[in-house]
XYZ file of N, CA and C in Angstrom:
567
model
N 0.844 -1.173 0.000
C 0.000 0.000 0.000
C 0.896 1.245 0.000
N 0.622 2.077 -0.792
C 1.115 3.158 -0.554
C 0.879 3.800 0.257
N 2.099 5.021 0.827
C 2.297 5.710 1.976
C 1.894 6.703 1.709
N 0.633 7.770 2.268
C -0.003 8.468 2.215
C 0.049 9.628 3.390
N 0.650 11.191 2.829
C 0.843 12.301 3.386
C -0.295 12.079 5.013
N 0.933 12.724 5.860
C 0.247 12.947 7.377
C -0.642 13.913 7.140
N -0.118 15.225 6.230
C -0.436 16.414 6.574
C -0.419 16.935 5.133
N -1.622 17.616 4.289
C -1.530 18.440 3.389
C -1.825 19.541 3.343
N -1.306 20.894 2.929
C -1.346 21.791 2.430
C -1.618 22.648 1.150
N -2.519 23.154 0.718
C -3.022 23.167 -0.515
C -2.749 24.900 -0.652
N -2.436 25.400 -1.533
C -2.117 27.026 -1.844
C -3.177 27.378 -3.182
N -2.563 28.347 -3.931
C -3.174 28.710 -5.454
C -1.692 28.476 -6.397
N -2.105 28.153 -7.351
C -1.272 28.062 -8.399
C -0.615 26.920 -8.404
N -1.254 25.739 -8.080
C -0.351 24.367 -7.716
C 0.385 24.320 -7.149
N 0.375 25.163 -5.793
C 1.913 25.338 -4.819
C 0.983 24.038 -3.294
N 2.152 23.585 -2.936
C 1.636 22.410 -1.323
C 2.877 22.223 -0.773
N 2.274 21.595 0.245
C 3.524 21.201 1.148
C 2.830 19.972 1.820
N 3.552 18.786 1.559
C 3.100 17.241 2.026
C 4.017 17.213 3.563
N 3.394 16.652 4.372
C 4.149 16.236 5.441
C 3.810 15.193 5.922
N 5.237 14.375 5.576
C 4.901 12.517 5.979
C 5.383 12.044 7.289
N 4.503 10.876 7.072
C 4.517 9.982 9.106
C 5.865 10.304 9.294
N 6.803 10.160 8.089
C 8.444 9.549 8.967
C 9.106 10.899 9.416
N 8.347 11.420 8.802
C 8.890 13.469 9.475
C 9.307 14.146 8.106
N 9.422 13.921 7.525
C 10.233 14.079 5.988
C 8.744 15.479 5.685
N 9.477 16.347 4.975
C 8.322 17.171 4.766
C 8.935 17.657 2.911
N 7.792 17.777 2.071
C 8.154 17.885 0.576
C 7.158 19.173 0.316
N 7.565 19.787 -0.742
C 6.836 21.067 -1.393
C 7.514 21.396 -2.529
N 6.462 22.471 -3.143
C 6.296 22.580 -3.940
C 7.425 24.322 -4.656
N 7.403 24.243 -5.783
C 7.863 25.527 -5.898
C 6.894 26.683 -5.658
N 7.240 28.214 -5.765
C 5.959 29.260 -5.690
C 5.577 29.046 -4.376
N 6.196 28.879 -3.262
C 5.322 29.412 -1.905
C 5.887 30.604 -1.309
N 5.396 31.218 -0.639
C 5.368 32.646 -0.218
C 6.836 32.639 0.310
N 7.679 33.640 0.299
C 9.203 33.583 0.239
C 9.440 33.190 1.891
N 8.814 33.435 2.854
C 9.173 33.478 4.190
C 8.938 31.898 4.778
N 7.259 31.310 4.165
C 7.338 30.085 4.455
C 8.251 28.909 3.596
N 8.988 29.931 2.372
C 10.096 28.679 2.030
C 11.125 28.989 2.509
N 11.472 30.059 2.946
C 12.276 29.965 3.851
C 12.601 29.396 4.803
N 11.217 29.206 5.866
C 11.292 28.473 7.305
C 11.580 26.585 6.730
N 11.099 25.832 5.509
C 11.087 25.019 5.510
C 12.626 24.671 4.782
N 12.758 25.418 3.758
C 14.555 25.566 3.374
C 15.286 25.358 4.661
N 14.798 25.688 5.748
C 15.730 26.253 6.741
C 15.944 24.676 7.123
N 14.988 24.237 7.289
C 14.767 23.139 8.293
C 15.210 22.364 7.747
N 15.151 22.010 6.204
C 15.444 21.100 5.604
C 17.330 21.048 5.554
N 17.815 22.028 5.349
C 19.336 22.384 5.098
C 20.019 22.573 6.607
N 19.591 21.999 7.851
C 19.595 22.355 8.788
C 20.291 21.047 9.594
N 22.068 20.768 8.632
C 22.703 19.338 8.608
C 23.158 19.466 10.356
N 22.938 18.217 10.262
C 23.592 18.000 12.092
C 22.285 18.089 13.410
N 21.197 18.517 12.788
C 20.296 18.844 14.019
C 18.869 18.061 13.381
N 18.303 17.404 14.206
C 17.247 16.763 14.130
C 15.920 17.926 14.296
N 15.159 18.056 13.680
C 14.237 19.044 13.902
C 12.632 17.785 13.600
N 12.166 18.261 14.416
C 10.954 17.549 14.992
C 9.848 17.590 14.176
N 9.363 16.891 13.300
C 8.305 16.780 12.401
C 6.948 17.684 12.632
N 6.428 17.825 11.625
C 5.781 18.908 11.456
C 4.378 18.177 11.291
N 3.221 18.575 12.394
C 2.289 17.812 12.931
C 1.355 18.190 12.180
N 1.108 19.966 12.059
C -0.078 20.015 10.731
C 0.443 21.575 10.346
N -0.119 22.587 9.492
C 0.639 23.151 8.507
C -0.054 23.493 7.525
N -0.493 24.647 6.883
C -1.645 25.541 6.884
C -1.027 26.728 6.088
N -1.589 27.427 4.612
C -0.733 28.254 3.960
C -2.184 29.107 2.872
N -2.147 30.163 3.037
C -3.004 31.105 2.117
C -2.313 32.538 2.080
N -1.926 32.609 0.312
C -1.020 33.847 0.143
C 0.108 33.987 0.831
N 0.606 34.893 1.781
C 1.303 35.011 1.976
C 1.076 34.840 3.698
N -0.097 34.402 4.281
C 0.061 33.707 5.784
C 0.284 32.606 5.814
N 1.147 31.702 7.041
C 0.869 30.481 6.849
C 1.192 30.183 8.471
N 0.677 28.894 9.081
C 1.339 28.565 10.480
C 1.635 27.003 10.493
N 2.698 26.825 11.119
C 3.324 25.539 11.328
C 3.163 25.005 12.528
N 2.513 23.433 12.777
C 2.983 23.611 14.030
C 3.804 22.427 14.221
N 4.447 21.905 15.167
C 5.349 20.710 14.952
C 5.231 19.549 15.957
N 5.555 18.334 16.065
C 5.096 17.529 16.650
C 5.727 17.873 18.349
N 4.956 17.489 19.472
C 5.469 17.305 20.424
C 5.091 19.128 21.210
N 4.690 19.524 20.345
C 4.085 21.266 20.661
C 5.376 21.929 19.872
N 5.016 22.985 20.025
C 5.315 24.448 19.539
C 4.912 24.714 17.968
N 5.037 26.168 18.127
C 4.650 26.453 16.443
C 5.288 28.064 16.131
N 5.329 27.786 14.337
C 5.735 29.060 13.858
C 4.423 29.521 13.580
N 4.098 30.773 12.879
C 3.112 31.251 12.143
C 3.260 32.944 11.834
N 2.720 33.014 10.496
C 2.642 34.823 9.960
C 0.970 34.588 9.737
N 0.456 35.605 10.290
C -1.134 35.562 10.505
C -1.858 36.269 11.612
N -2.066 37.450 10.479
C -2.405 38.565 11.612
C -3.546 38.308 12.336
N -4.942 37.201 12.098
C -5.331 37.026 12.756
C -5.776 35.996 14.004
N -4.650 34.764 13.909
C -3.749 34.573 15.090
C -2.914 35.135 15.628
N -3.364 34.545 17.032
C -2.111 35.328 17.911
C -1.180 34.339 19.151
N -0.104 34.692 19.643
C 0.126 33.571 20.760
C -0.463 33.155 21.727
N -1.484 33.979 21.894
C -2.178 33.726 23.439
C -3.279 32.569 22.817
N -4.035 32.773 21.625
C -4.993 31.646 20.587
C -3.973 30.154 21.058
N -3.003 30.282 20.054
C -2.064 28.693 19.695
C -1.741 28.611 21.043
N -1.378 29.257 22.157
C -0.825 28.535 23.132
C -2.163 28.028 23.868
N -2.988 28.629 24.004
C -4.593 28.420 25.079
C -4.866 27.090 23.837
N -4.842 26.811 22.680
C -4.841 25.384 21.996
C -5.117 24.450 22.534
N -3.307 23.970 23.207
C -2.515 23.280 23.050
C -1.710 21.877 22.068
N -1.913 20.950 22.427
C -1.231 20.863 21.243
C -2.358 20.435 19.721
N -1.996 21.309 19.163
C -2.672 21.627 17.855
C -2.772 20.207 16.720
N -3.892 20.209 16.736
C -3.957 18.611 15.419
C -4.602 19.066 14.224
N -5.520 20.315 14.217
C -6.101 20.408 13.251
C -6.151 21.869 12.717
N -5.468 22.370 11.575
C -5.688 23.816 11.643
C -5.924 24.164 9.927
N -6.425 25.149 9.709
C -6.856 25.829 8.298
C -7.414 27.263 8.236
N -6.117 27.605 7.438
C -6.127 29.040 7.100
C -7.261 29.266 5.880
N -8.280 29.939 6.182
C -8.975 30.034 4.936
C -8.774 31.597 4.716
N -9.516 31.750 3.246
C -9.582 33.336 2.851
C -9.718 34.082 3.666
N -9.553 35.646 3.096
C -9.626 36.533 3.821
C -9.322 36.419 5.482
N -8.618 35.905 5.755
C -7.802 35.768 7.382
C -8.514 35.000 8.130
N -9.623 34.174 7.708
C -10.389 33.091 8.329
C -9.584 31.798 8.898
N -9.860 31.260 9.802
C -9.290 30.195 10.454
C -9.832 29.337 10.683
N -9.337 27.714 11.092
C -10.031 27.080 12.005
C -8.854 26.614 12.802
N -8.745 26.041 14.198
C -7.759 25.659 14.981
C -8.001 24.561 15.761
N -7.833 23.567 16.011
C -8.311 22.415 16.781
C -7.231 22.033 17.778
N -7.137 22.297 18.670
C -6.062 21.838 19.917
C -6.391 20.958 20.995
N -5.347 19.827 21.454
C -6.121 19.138 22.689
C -7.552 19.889 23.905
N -6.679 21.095 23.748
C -7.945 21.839 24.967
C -8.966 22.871 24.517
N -8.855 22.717 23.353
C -10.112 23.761 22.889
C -9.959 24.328 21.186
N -10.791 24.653 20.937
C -11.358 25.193 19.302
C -11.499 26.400 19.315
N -10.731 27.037 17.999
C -10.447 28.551 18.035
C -11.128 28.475 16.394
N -11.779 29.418 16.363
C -12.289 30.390 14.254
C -12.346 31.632 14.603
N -12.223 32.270 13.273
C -12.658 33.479 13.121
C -13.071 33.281 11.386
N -14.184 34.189 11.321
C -14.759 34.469 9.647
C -14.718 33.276 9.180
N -15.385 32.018 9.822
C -15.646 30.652 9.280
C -17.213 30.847 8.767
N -17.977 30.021 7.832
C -18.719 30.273 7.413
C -20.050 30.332 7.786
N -20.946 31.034 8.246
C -21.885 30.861 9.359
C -22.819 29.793 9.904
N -22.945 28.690 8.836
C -23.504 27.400 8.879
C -22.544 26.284 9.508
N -20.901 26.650 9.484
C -20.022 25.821 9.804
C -20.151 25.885 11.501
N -20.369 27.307 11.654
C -20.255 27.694 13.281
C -21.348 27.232 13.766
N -22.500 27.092 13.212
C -23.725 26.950 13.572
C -23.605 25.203 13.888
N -22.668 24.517 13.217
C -22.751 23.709 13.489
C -22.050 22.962 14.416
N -20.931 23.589 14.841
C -19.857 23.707 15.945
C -20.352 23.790 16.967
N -21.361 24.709 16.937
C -21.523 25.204 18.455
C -22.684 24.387 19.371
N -23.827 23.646 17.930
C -24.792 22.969 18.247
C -24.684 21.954 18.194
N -23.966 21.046 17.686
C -24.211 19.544 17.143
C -23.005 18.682 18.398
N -24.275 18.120 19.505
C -23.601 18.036 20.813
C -23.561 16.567 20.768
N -23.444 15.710 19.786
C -23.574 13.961 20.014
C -21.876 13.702 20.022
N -21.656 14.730 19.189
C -19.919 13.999 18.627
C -19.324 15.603 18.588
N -18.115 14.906 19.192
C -17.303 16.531 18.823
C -16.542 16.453 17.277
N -15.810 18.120 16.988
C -15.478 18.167 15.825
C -14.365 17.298 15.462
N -13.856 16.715 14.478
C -12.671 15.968 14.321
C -12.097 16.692 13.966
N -12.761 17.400 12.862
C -11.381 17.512 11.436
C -12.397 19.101 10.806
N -11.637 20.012 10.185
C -12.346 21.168 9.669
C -11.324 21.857 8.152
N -11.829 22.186 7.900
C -10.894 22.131 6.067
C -11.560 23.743 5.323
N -11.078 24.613 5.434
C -11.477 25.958 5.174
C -11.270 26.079 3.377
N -12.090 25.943 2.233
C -11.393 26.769 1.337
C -11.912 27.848 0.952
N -11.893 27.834 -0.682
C -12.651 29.379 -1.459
C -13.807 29.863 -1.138
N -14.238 30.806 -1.527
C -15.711 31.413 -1.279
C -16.512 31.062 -0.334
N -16.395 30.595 0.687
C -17.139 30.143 1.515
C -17.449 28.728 1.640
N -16.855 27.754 0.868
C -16.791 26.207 1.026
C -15.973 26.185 2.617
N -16.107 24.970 2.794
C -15.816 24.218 3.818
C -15.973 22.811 3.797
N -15.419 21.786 4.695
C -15.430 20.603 5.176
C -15.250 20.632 6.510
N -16.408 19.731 6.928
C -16.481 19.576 8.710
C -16.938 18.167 8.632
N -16.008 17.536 9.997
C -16.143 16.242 10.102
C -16.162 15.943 12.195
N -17.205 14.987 12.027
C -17.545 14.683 13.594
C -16.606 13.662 13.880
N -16.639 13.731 15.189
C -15.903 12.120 15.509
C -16.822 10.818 15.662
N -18.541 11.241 15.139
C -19.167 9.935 14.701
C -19.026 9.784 13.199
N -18.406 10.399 12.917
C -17.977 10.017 11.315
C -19.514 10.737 10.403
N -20.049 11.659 10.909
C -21.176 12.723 10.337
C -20.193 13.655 9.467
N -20.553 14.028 8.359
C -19.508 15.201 8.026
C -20.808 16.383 7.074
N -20.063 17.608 7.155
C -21.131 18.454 6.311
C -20.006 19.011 5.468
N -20.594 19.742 4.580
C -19.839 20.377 3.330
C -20.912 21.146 2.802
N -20.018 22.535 2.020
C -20.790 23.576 1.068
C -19.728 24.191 0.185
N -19.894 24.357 -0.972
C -19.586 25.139 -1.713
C -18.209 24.492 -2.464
N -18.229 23.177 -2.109
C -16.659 22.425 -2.765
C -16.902 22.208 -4.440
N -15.657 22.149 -4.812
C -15.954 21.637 -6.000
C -16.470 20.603 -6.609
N -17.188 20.643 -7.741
C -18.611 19.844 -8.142
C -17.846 18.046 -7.586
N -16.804 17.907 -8.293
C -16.151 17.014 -8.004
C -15.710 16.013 -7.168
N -15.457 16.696 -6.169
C -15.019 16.649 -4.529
C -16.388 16.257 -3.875
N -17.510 16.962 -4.427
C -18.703 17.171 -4.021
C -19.319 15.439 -3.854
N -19.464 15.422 -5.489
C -19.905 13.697 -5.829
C -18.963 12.711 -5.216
N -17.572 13.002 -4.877
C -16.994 11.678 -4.175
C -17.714 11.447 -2.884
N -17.374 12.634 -2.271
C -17.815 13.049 -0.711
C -19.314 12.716 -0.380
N -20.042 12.277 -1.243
C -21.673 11.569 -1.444
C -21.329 10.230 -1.737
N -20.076 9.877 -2.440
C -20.410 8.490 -2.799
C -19.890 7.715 -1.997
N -18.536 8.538 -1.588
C -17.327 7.711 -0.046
C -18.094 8.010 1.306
N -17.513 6.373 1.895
C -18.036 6.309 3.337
C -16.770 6.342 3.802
N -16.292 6.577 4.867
C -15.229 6.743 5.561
C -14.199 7.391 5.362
N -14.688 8.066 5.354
C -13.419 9.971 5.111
C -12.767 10.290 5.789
N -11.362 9.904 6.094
C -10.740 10.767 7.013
C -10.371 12.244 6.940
N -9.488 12.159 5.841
C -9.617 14.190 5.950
C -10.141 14.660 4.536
N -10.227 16.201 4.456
C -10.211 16.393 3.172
C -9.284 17.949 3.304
N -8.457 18.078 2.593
C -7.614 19.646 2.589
C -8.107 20.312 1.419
N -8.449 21.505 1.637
C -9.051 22.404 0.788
C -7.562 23.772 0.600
N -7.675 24.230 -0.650
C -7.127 25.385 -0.968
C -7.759 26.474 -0.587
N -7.171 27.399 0.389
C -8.025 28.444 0.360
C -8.072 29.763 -0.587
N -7.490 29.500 -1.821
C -6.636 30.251 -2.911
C -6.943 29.963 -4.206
N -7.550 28.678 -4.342
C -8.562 28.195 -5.540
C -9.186 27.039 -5.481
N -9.723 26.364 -6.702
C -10.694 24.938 -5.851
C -9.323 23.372 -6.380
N -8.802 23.513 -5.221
C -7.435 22.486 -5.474
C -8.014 21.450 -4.177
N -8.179 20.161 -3.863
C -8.532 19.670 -3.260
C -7.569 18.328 -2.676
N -7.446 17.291 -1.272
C -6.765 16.420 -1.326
C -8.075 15.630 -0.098
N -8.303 14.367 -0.728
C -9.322 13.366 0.055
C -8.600 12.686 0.208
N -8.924 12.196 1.588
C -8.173 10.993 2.256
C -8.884 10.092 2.941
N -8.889 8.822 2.632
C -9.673 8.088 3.090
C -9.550 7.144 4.481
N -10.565 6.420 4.876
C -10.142 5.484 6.165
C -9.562 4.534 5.832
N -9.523 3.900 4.699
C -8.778 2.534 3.861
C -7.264 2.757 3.444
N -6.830 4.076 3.514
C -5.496 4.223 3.027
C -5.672 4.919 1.935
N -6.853 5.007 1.190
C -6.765 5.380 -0.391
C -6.963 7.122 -0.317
């Protein structure tokens, strides 16, 4: 079976950044000069073990990292340290348009400018908590429960018909920069 990304990152213009189980992290050309910087860094960074990168999140020119075992980088004016640290350790995060977020940390759930049906459903839907949340264009989204319930709006037509036809979805990463998509399933596929 093939080995399938921990962590995806989806941009505009065919730009990503894969981050695999074994820590190894791959990307693309065209990402914003500062976040290829931080990952240039890490990568060219001979003699020192640097700690895999747990999840990892990129629109225009914001993006936040966070890495296994806690801590995190991030450019994103509308995070702040007191948000990522009150987290803690962070499993689920997505930068959507216009400075929108979602944040999922062992101790609590952080958004801002998420889409008003997404919140609506966050705040009400008390059987199962959130798993997984996937911010992209115009107001699409992906939200997933931990009873395996998931909702969606505005994805591409595409994405749309799998996501009706597949049962067991583990994630889905959305571009928040155009309709670029990555499904991941419970089977490996």
């Amino acid at each position: 079976m093939a080995v399938l990304p921990k962590y995806v990152a989806l941009g505009g213009q065919e730009t990503f950044v894969l981050s695999w189980p074994d820590g190894d992290v791959s990307w693309s050309g065209g990402l914003d000069t500062k976040l290829y910087g931080l990952l240039n860094g890490r990568y060219n960074n001979s003699g020192q073990t640097n700690r895999g990168i747990s999840c990892i999140s990129f629109a225009g020119n914001r993006y936040a990292v966070c890495y296994e075992g806690g801590g995190w980088q991030f450019v994103c004016d509308n995070l702040s340290t007191e948000v990522m640290t009150n987290a803690g350790t962070i499993s689920c995060l997505s930068l959507g348009p216009e400075g929108s977020y979602f944040l999922m940390g062992e101790q609590s759930l952080h958004w801002s400018g998420i889409p008003k049906r997404a919140e609506q459903l966050i705040k009400t839907r008390k059987c199962a908590a959130v798993e997984w949340m996937a911010l992209g264009t115009d107001g699409s989204y992906f939200l997933l429960f931990g009873d395996g319930a998931y909702y969606w709006d505005g994805l591409h037509p595409t994405l749309s018909e799998l996501i009706q036809q597949e049962t067991g979805i583990h994630r889905v990463f959305l571009s928040a920069e155009d309709e670029s998509y990555f499904l991941q399933l419970n089977d490996g596929r």
